[in-house]
């Protein structure tokens, strides 16, 4: 059972209270972008074995979207953070680095 | 003139705990910046309670109160008949600020769950730590009950008030009834706390 702490209401919500929203930090390519960029934005997703940044919604709670950093193999959660950001914040990166020495953000 | 009727018309059930629909309850959804003075005063004026609750808290006495729904949303409780007047007061207080107040009384239902086994009955249905040390009167929680979204708080150590959508009121009542069937005790919260 995956348990994520919602950064908006502070609840330790179990996965049945949440809705998954796929990969986080996608850059939107809209009008004026090339076909390849738009195709990538629409369809290309990372599917890593290991550290992954995801969007989640506290659907049965406060209703807010937030981000989570977790490991797709061990299900270890490195942390959650608010969605008003373009990339993972420093404390989250530090938490991952501490648990996965040598890991780098790509 | 048509008489307003609550979702379950005051249905009740006695099992491990008592389940009863409380009847008509005035409810106003207030969205806006909860730290803004206008929003705070609109909320307190309409509900008649003095303090806006903090994160995950409820400040309710009887039919009046305020509940923290999310970082930008409050649930304002007031008597059913007083909603129109309260809403008018709120609109006046909120004039010029970016906020929204809507009467949702008829879109919701309220169920009271009470008795010594109330925690146990609710804990069967919601993914929430309902141990007496973890969930206390004054706290507020939005979650799911089996398959339906609900919100609840405790009026005292043995009674919960549960708010759900009117469309799932029968489902919520029935699923609580199943969880409160005599003979289905789990006894988890009756055990002494591990030291």
mmCIF file of C-alpha atoms in Angstrom:
data_model
loop_
_atom_site.group_PDB
_atom_site.id
_atom_site.type_symbol
_atom_site.label_atom_id
_atom_site.label_comp_id
_atom_site.label_asym_id
_atom_site.label_seq_id
_atom_site.Cartn_x
_atom_site.Cartn_y
_atom_site.Cartn_z
ATOM 1 C CA UNK A 1 0.000 0.000 0.000
ATOM 2 C CA UNK A 2 1.383 3.336 -1.057
ATOM 3 C CA UNK A 3 0.967 6.127 1.506
ATOM 4 C CA UNK A 4 1.674 9.701 0.433
ATOM 5 C CA UNK A 5 1.576 12.790 2.625
ATOM 6 C CA UNK A 6 -0.547 15.472 0.980
ATOM 7 C CA UNK A 7 1.428 18.737 1.202
ATOM 8 C CA UNK A 8 -1.792 20.794 1.189
ATOM 9 C CA UNK A 9 -3.783 19.230 4.003
ATOM 10 C CA UNK A 10 -1.039 17.269 5.742
ATOM 11 C CA UNK A 11 -2.971 13.991 5.689
ATOM 12 C CA UNK A 12 -1.080 10.733 5.270
ATOM 13 C CA UNK A 13 -3.385 9.530 2.532
ATOM 14 C CA UNK A 14 -3.349 5.940 1.444
ATOM 15 C CA UNK A 15 -3.437 5.179 -2.226
ATOM 16 C CA UNK A 16 -7.184 4.473 -2.315
ATOM 17 C CA UNK A 17 -7.794 8.102 -1.374
ATOM 18 C CA UNK A 18 -5.646 9.357 -4.242
ATOM 19 C CA UNK A 19 -5.838 9.528 -8.029
ATOM 20 C CA UNK A 20 -2.665 9.030 -10.059
ATOM 21 C CA UNK A 21 -1.847 11.723 -12.619
ATOM 22 C CA UNK A 22 1.184 10.318 -14.439
ATOM 23 C CA UNK A 23 4.618 11.795 -14.923
ATOM 24 C CA UNK A 24 5.374 15.185 -13.362
ATOM 25 C CA UNK A 25 7.213 18.203 -14.737
ATOM 26 C CA UNK A 26 6.216 17.749 -18.392
ATOM 27 C CA UNK A 27 6.955 20.756 -20.531
ATOM 28 C CA UNK A 28 3.950 21.680 -22.581
ATOM 29 C CA UNK A 29 4.549 22.121 -26.306
ATOM 30 C CA UNK A 30 1.598 23.922 -27.833
ATOM 31 C CA UNK A 31 1.020 26.125 -30.865
ATOM 32 C CA UNK A 32 4.209 26.948 -32.774
ATOM 33 C CA UNK A 33 6.057 23.814 -31.680
ATOM 34 C CA UNK A 34 7.287 21.154 -34.065
ATOM 35 C CA UNK A 35 5.377 17.931 -34.690
ATOM 36 C CA UNK A 36 8.103 15.966 -32.921
ATOM 37 C CA UNK A 37 7.921 18.148 -29.820
ATOM 38 C CA UNK A 38 4.152 17.940 -29.701
ATOM 39 C CA UNK A 39 4.247 14.177 -30.211
ATOM 40 C CA UNK A 40 6.736 13.911 -27.369
ATOM 41 C CA UNK A 41 4.616 16.072 -25.090
ATOM 42 C CA UNK A 42 1.488 14.055 -25.806
ATOM 43 C CA UNK A 43 2.817 10.507 -25.845
ATOM 44 C CA UNK A 44 6.427 10.068 -24.744
ATOM 45 C CA UNK A 45 6.672 9.210 -21.043
ATOM 46 C CA UNK A 46 9.512 7.998 -18.890
ATOM 47 C CA UNK A 47 9.061 4.534 -17.488
ATOM 48 C CA UNK A 48 12.073 4.170 -15.212
ATOM 49 C CA UNK A 49 13.064 1.357 -12.917
ATOM 50 C CA UNK A 50 13.884 3.511 -9.932
ATOM 51 C CA UNK A 51 13.406 7.162 -9.086
ATOM 52 C CA UNK A 52 10.306 8.704 -10.647
ATOM 53 C CA UNK A 53 8.520 12.040 -10.234
ATOM 54 C CA UNK A 54 4.748 11.763 -10.372
ATOM 55 C CA UNK A 55 1.595 13.845 -10.132
ATOM 56 C CA UNK A 56 -1.085 12.771 -7.700
ATOM 57 C CA UNK A 57 -4.421 14.222 -6.730
ATOM 58 C CA UNK A 58 -5.871 13.985 -3.247
ATOM 59 C CA UNK A 59 -9.189 13.093 -4.866
ATOM 60 C CA UNK A 60 -11.087 11.900 -1.795
ATOM 61 C CA UNK A 61 -9.573 14.587 0.409
ATOM 62 C CA UNK A 62 -8.768 18.231 -0.173
ATOM 63 C CA UNK A 63 -8.907 17.751 -3.954
ATOM 64 C CA UNK A 64 -5.506 19.317 -4.650
ATOM 65 C CA UNK A 65 -2.845 18.156 -7.105
ATOM 66 C CA UNK A 66 0.627 17.563 -5.710
ATOM 67 C CA UNK A 67 3.889 15.933 -6.741
ATOM 68 C CA UNK A 68 5.608 12.889 -5.313
ATOM 69 C CA UNK A 69 9.105 11.483 -5.759
ATOM 70 C CA UNK A 70 9.252 7.742 -5.305
ATOM 71 C CA UNK A 71 11.029 4.595 -6.405
ATOM 72 C CA UNK A 72 9.032 2.459 -8.837
ATOM 73 C CA UNK A 73 10.859 -0.730 -7.811
ATOM 74 C CA UNK A 74 10.960 -0.527 -4.015
ATOM 75 C CA UNK A 75 7.935 1.824 -3.655
ATOM 76 C CA UNK A 76 10.070 3.947 -1.321
ATOM 77 C CA UNK A 77 8.705 7.485 -1.136
ATOM 78 C CA UNK A 78 11.374 10.211 -1.061
ATOM 79 C CA UNK A 79 8.910 13.001 -0.447
ATOM 80 C CA UNK A 80 5.950 14.988 -1.692
ATOM 81 C CA UNK A 81 5.799 18.651 -2.632
ATOM 82 C CA UNK A 82 3.290 21.221 -3.912
ATOM 83 C CA UNK A 83 2.547 21.406 -7.619
ATOM 84 C CA UNK A 84 3.429 25.102 -8.036
ATOM 85 C CA UNK A 85 6.917 24.318 -9.276
ATOM 86 C CA UNK A 86 8.678 23.511 -12.544
ATOM 87 C CA UNK A 87 11.043 20.965 -11.070
ATOM 88 C CA UNK A 88 11.702 18.987 -7.915
ATOM 89 C CA UNK A 89 12.785 21.218 -4.998
ATOM 90 C CA UNK A 90 16.228 20.917 -3.381
ATOM 91 C CA UNK A 91 15.163 19.054 -0.201
ATOM 92 C CA UNK A 92 13.563 16.337 -2.342
ATOM 93 C CA UNK A 93 16.674 16.018 -4.525
ATOM 94 C CA UNK A 94 18.802 15.843 -1.380
ATOM 95 C CA UNK A 95 16.587 13.105 0.052
ATOM 96 C CA UNK A 96 16.966 11.070 -3.137
ATOM 97 C CA UNK A 97 20.724 11.661 -3.268
ATOM 98 C CA UNK A 98 21.024 10.474 0.336
ATOM 99 C CA UNK A 99 19.226 7.209 -0.439
ATOM 100 C CA UNK A 100 20.564 6.674 -3.990
ATOM 101 C CA UNK A 101 24.199 7.894 -4.098
ATOM 102 C CA UNK A 102 25.259 8.714 -7.636
ATOM 103 C CA UNK A 103 21.725 9.286 -8.883
ATOM 104 C CA UNK A 104 21.335 12.373 -11.067
ATOM 105 C CA UNK A 105 18.304 14.223 -12.356
ATOM 106 C CA UNK A 106 18.080 13.915 -16.152
ATOM 107 C CA UNK B 1 -45.292 25.539 -1.394
ATOM 108 C CA UNK B 2 -43.274 22.338 -1.379
ATOM 109 C CA UNK B 3 -41.775 21.302 1.947
ATOM 110 C CA UNK B 4 -38.035 20.586 1.890
ATOM 111 C CA UNK B 5 -37.232 16.948 2.739
ATOM 112 C CA UNK B 6 -33.848 15.605 3.826
ATOM 113 C CA UNK B 7 -32.251 12.806 1.804
ATOM 114 C CA UNK B 8 -33.264 9.916 4.073
ATOM 115 C CA UNK B 9 -36.149 11.560 5.904
ATOM 116 C CA UNK B 10 -34.580 10.957 9.313
ATOM 117 C CA UNK B 11 -33.921 7.225 8.901
ATOM 118 C CA UNK B 12 -32.152 5.505 11.795
ATOM 119 C CA UNK B 13 -30.642 2.148 12.727
ATOM 120 C CA UNK B 14 -29.487 0.672 16.025
ATOM 121 C CA UNK B 15 -26.668 -1.844 15.914
ATOM 122 C CA UNK B 16 -23.141 -1.764 17.288
ATOM 123 C CA UNK B 17 -23.626 1.968 17.080
ATOM 124 C CA UNK B 18 -26.586 4.201 16.419
ATOM 125 C CA UNK B 19 -26.871 5.592 12.897
ATOM 126 C CA UNK B 20 -29.323 8.373 12.216
ATOM 127 C CA UNK B 21 -29.815 10.948 9.554
ATOM 128 C CA UNK B 22 -29.849 14.327 11.263
ATOM 129 C CA UNK B 23 -32.352 15.910 8.910
ATOM 130 C CA UNK B 24 -32.047 19.249 7.178
ATOM 131 C CA UNK B 25 -28.782 21.082 7.791
ATOM 132 C CA UNK B 26 -27.859 24.417 6.279
ATOM 133 C CA UNK B 27 -24.515 24.252 4.472
ATOM 134 C CA UNK B 28 -22.632 26.903 2.559
ATOM 135 C CA UNK B 29 -19.440 26.298 0.622
ATOM 136 C CA UNK B 30 -17.051 29.212 0.935
ATOM 137 C CA UNK B 31 -14.017 29.364 -1.330
ATOM 138 C CA UNK B 32 -11.385 32.036 -1.271
ATOM 139 C CA UNK B 33 -8.175 33.083 0.430
ATOM 140 C CA UNK B 34 -8.785 31.883 3.991
ATOM 141 C CA UNK B 35 -6.241 34.310 5.397
ATOM 142 C CA UNK B 36 -8.120 37.306 3.926
ATOM 143 C CA UNK B 37 -9.967 39.421 6.451
ATOM 144 C CA UNK B 38 -13.158 39.655 4.352
ATOM 145 C CA UNK B 39 -13.352 35.880 3.947
ATOM 146 C CA UNK B 40 -12.750 35.289 7.648
ATOM 147 C CA UNK B 41 -15.392 37.772 8.719
ATOM 148 C CA UNK B 42 -17.894 36.408 6.176
ATOM 149 C CA UNK B 43 -17.357 32.911 7.573
ATOM 150 C CA UNK B 44 -17.659 33.860 11.220
ATOM 151 C CA UNK B 45 -20.654 36.153 10.643
ATOM 152 C CA UNK B 46 -22.605 33.484 8.757
ATOM 153 C CA UNK B 47 -21.814 30.599 11.105
ATOM 154 C CA UNK B 48 -21.965 32.418 14.415
ATOM 155 C CA UNK B 49 -18.730 30.859 15.666
ATOM 156 C CA UNK B 50 -15.859 33.156 16.505
ATOM 157 C CA UNK B 51 -12.829 31.288 15.218
ATOM 158 C CA UNK B 52 -11.959 30.094 11.710
ATOM 159 C CA UNK B 53 -10.633 26.540 12.158
ATOM 160 C CA UNK B 54 -7.022 25.694 11.369
ATOM 161 C CA UNK B 55 -5.931 23.029 8.918
ATOM 162 C CA UNK B 56 -7.952 19.784 9.326
ATOM 163 C CA UNK B 57 -9.999 21.220 12.184
ATOM 164 C CA UNK B 58 -13.706 21.760 12.724
ATOM 165 C CA UNK B 59 -15.252 24.343 14.997
ATOM 166 C CA UNK B 60 -18.858 23.245 15.357
ATOM 167 C CA UNK B 61 -21.459 23.632 18.050
ATOM 168 C CA UNK B 62 -24.900 22.246 17.312
ATOM 169 C CA UNK B 63 -26.129 23.269 13.893
ATOM 170 C CA UNK B 64 -23.612 26.079 13.582
ATOM 171 C CA UNK B 65 -19.977 25.911 12.784
ATOM 172 C CA UNK B 66 -17.045 26.061 10.398
ATOM 173 C CA UNK B 67 -15.080 23.171 8.906
ATOM 174 C CA UNK B 68 -11.729 23.317 7.120
ATOM 175 C CA UNK B 69 -12.220 21.588 3.755
ATOM 176 C CA UNK B 70 -9.004 22.480 1.897
ATOM 177 C CA UNK B 71 -6.466 25.333 1.892
ATOM 178 C CA UNK B 72 -8.989 27.538 0.082
ATOM 179 C CA UNK B 73 -12.336 26.144 1.173
ATOM 180 C CA UNK B 74 -14.519 26.251 4.285
ATOM 181 C CA UNK B 75 -17.798 24.518 4.981
ATOM 182 C CA UNK B 76 -20.117 26.911 6.788
ATOM 183 C CA UNK B 77 -22.845 25.272 8.883
ATOM 184 C CA UNK B 78 -25.977 27.088 9.981
ATOM 185 C CA UNK B 79 -29.616 26.167 10.605
ATOM 186 C CA UNK B 80 -31.415 25.181 7.386
ATOM 187 C CA UNK B 81 -33.903 28.027 7.609
ATOM 188 C CA UNK B 82 -31.191 30.638 8.139
ATOM 189 C CA UNK B 83 -29.198 29.921 4.980
ATOM 190 C CA UNK B 84 -30.674 32.658 2.799
ATOM 191 C CA UNK B 85 -30.035 35.303 5.424
ATOM 192 C CA UNK B 86 -26.520 34.021 6.143
ATOM 193 C CA UNK B 87 -25.699 33.951 2.454
ATOM 194 C CA UNK B 88 -26.846 37.524 2.060
ATOM 195 C CA UNK B 89 -24.583 38.598 4.952
ATOM 196 C CA UNK B 90 -21.676 36.748 3.382
ATOM 197 C CA UNK B 91 -22.185 38.255 -0.070
ATOM 198 C CA UNK B 92 -22.142 41.701 1.533
ATOM 199 C CA UNK B 93 -18.951 40.922 3.463
ATOM 200 C CA UNK B 94 -17.310 39.431 0.373
ATOM 201 C CA UNK B 95 -18.189 42.257 -1.995
ATOM 202 C CA UNK B 96 -15.095 43.171 -3.986
ATOM 203 C CA UNK B 97 -13.004 40.178 -2.923
ATOM 204 C CA UNK B 98 -12.196 37.125 -5.016
ATOM 205 C CA UNK B 99 -14.319 34.585 -3.190
ATOM 206 C CA UNK B 100 -17.354 32.403 -3.707
ATOM 207 C CA UNK B 101 -20.183 31.423 -1.370
ATOM 208 C CA UNK B 102 -22.838 28.937 -2.495
ATOM 209 C CA UNK B 103 -25.755 27.267 -0.751
ATOM 210 C CA UNK B 104 -25.186 23.496 -0.937
ATOM 211 C CA UNK B 105 -27.648 22.444 1.793
ATOM 212 C CA UNK B 106 -29.858 20.422 -0.545
ATOM 213 C CA UNK B 107 -26.910 18.774 -2.288
ATOM 214 C CA UNK B 108 -25.707 17.066 0.885
ATOM 215 C CA UNK B 109 -26.858 14.790 3.665
ATOM 216 C CA UNK B 110 -25.659 14.506 7.255
ATOM 217 C CA UNK B 111 -25.554 11.249 9.216
ATOM 218 C CA UNK B 112 -24.775 10.938 12.904
ATOM 219 C CA UNK B 113 -22.935 7.849 14.108
ATOM 220 C CA UNK B 114 -22.861 7.466 17.877
ATOM 221 C CA UNK B 115 -22.179 4.973 20.619
ATOM 222 C CA UNK B 116 -19.156 3.430 22.320
ATOM 223 C CA UNK B 117 -18.352 1.440 19.140
ATOM 224 C CA UNK B 118 -18.661 4.410 16.765
ATOM 225 C CA UNK B 119 -14.913 4.567 16.091
ATOM 226 C CA UNK B 120 -14.854 0.904 15.337
ATOM 227 C CA UNK B 121 -17.748 1.051 12.878
ATOM 228 C CA UNK B 122 -16.240 3.973 11.004
ATOM 229 C CA UNK B 123 -12.761 2.452 10.983
ATOM 230 C CA UNK B 124 -14.109 -0.483 8.964
ATOM 231 C CA UNK B 125 -15.051 1.854 6.137
ATOM 232 C CA UNK B 126 -12.528 4.700 6.013
ATOM 233 C CA UNK B 127 -8.739 4.597 5.478
ATOM 234 C CA UNK B 128 -8.202 6.828 8.502
ATOM 235 C CA UNK B 129 -6.419 6.227 11.804
ATOM 236 C CA UNK B 130 -9.358 6.488 14.201
ATOM 237 C CA UNK B 131 -7.500 5.491 17.369
ATOM 238 C CA UNK B 132 -8.618 7.694 20.274
ATOM 239 C CA UNK B 133 -5.131 9.221 20.436
ATOM 240 C CA UNK B 134 -4.970 9.938 16.706
ATOM 241 C CA UNK B 135 -8.425 11.314 15.938
ATOM 242 C CA UNK B 136 -10.010 13.519 18.559
ATOM 243 C CA UNK B 137 -13.071 15.770 18.782
ATOM 244 C CA UNK B 138 -12.364 19.005 16.945
ATOM 245 C CA UNK B 139 -10.527 17.327 14.082
ATOM 246 C CA UNK B 140 -12.027 17.208 10.624
ATOM 247 C CA UNK B 141 -11.285 14.694 7.889
ATOM 248 C CA UNK B 142 -12.312 14.391 4.268
ATOM 249 C CA UNK B 143 -11.889 10.883 2.976
ATOM 250 C CA UNK B 144 -13.833 8.056 1.385
ATOM 251 C CA UNK B 145 -16.333 5.732 3.035
ATOM 252 C CA UNK B 146 -16.168 2.476 1.084
ATOM 253 C CA UNK B 147 -16.787 3.939 -2.388
ATOM 254 C CA UNK B 148 -18.301 7.310 -1.537
ATOM 255 C CA UNK B 149 -16.542 10.579 -0.685
ATOM 256 C CA UNK B 150 -17.410 11.809 2.808
ATOM 257 C CA UNK B 151 -16.221 14.238 5.448
ATOM 258 C CA UNK B 152 -16.620 13.849 9.181
ATOM 259 C CA UNK B 153 -15.796 15.270 12.576
ATOM 260 C CA UNK B 154 -16.459 14.244 16.159
ATOM 261 C CA UNK B 155 -18.907 16.115 18.353
ATOM 262 C CA UNK B 156 -17.662 14.227 21.407
ATOM 263 C CA UNK B 157 -15.582 11.135 21.998
ATOM 264 C CA UNK B 158 -18.400 8.784 21.001
ATOM 265 C CA UNK B 159 -20.183 10.494 18.166
ATOM 266 C CA UNK B 160 -19.346 11.441 14.609
ATOM 267 C CA UNK B 161 -21.213 13.637 12.192
ATOM 268 C CA UNK B 162 -20.678 12.520 8.616
ATOM 269 C CA UNK B 163 -21.382 14.719 5.604
ATOM 270 C CA UNK B 164 -21.881 13.130 2.184
ATOM 271 C CA UNK B 165 -23.434 13.982 -1.159
ATOM 272 C CA UNK B 166 -27.197 13.595 -1.207
ATOM 273 C CA UNK B 167 -26.959 11.229 -4.186
ATOM 274 C CA UNK B 168 -24.985 8.692 -2.106
ATOM 275 C CA UNK B 169 -26.846 9.200 1.185
ATOM 276 C CA UNK B 170 -28.666 5.859 0.921
ATOM 277 C CA UNK B 171 -25.407 4.091 0.069
ATOM 278 C CA UNK B 172 -23.599 5.675 3.020
ATOM 279 C CA UNK B 173 -26.440 4.778 5.373
ATOM 280 C CA UNK B 174 -26.590 1.179 4.107
ATOM 281 C CA UNK B 175 -22.839 0.623 4.235
ATOM 282 C CA UNK B 176 -22.764 2.004 7.795
ATOM 283 C CA UNK B 177 -25.607 -0.352 8.671
ATOM 284 C CA UNK B 178 -23.593 -3.318 7.420
ATOM 285 C CA UNK B 179 -20.546 -2.167 9.382
ATOM 286 C CA UNK B 180 -22.695 -1.839 12.507
ATOM 287 C CA UNK B 181 -24.351 -5.283 12.273
ATOM 288 C CA UNK B 182 -24.556 -6.810 15.760
ATOM 289 C CA UNK B 183 -22.035 -9.639 16.048
ATOM 290 C CA UNK B 184 -19.553 -7.998 13.669
ATOM 291 C CA UNK B 185 -17.414 -6.428 16.412
ATOM 292 C CA UNK B 186 -13.701 -6.260 15.676
ATOM 293 C CA UNK B 187 -12.721 -4.899 19.063
ATOM 294 C CA UNK B 188 -9.627 -3.161 17.737
ATOM 295 C CA UNK B 189 -10.139 0.165 19.472
ATOM 296 C CA UNK B 190 -11.425 -1.575 22.597
ATOM 297 C CA UNK B 191 -8.006 -3.119 23.186
ATOM 298 C CA UNK B 192 -5.557 -1.284 25.422
ATOM 299 C CA UNK B 193 -3.126 0.951 23.563
ATOM 300 C CA UNK B 194 0.218 -0.764 22.983
ATOM 301 C CA UNK B 195 2.860 0.722 25.250
#
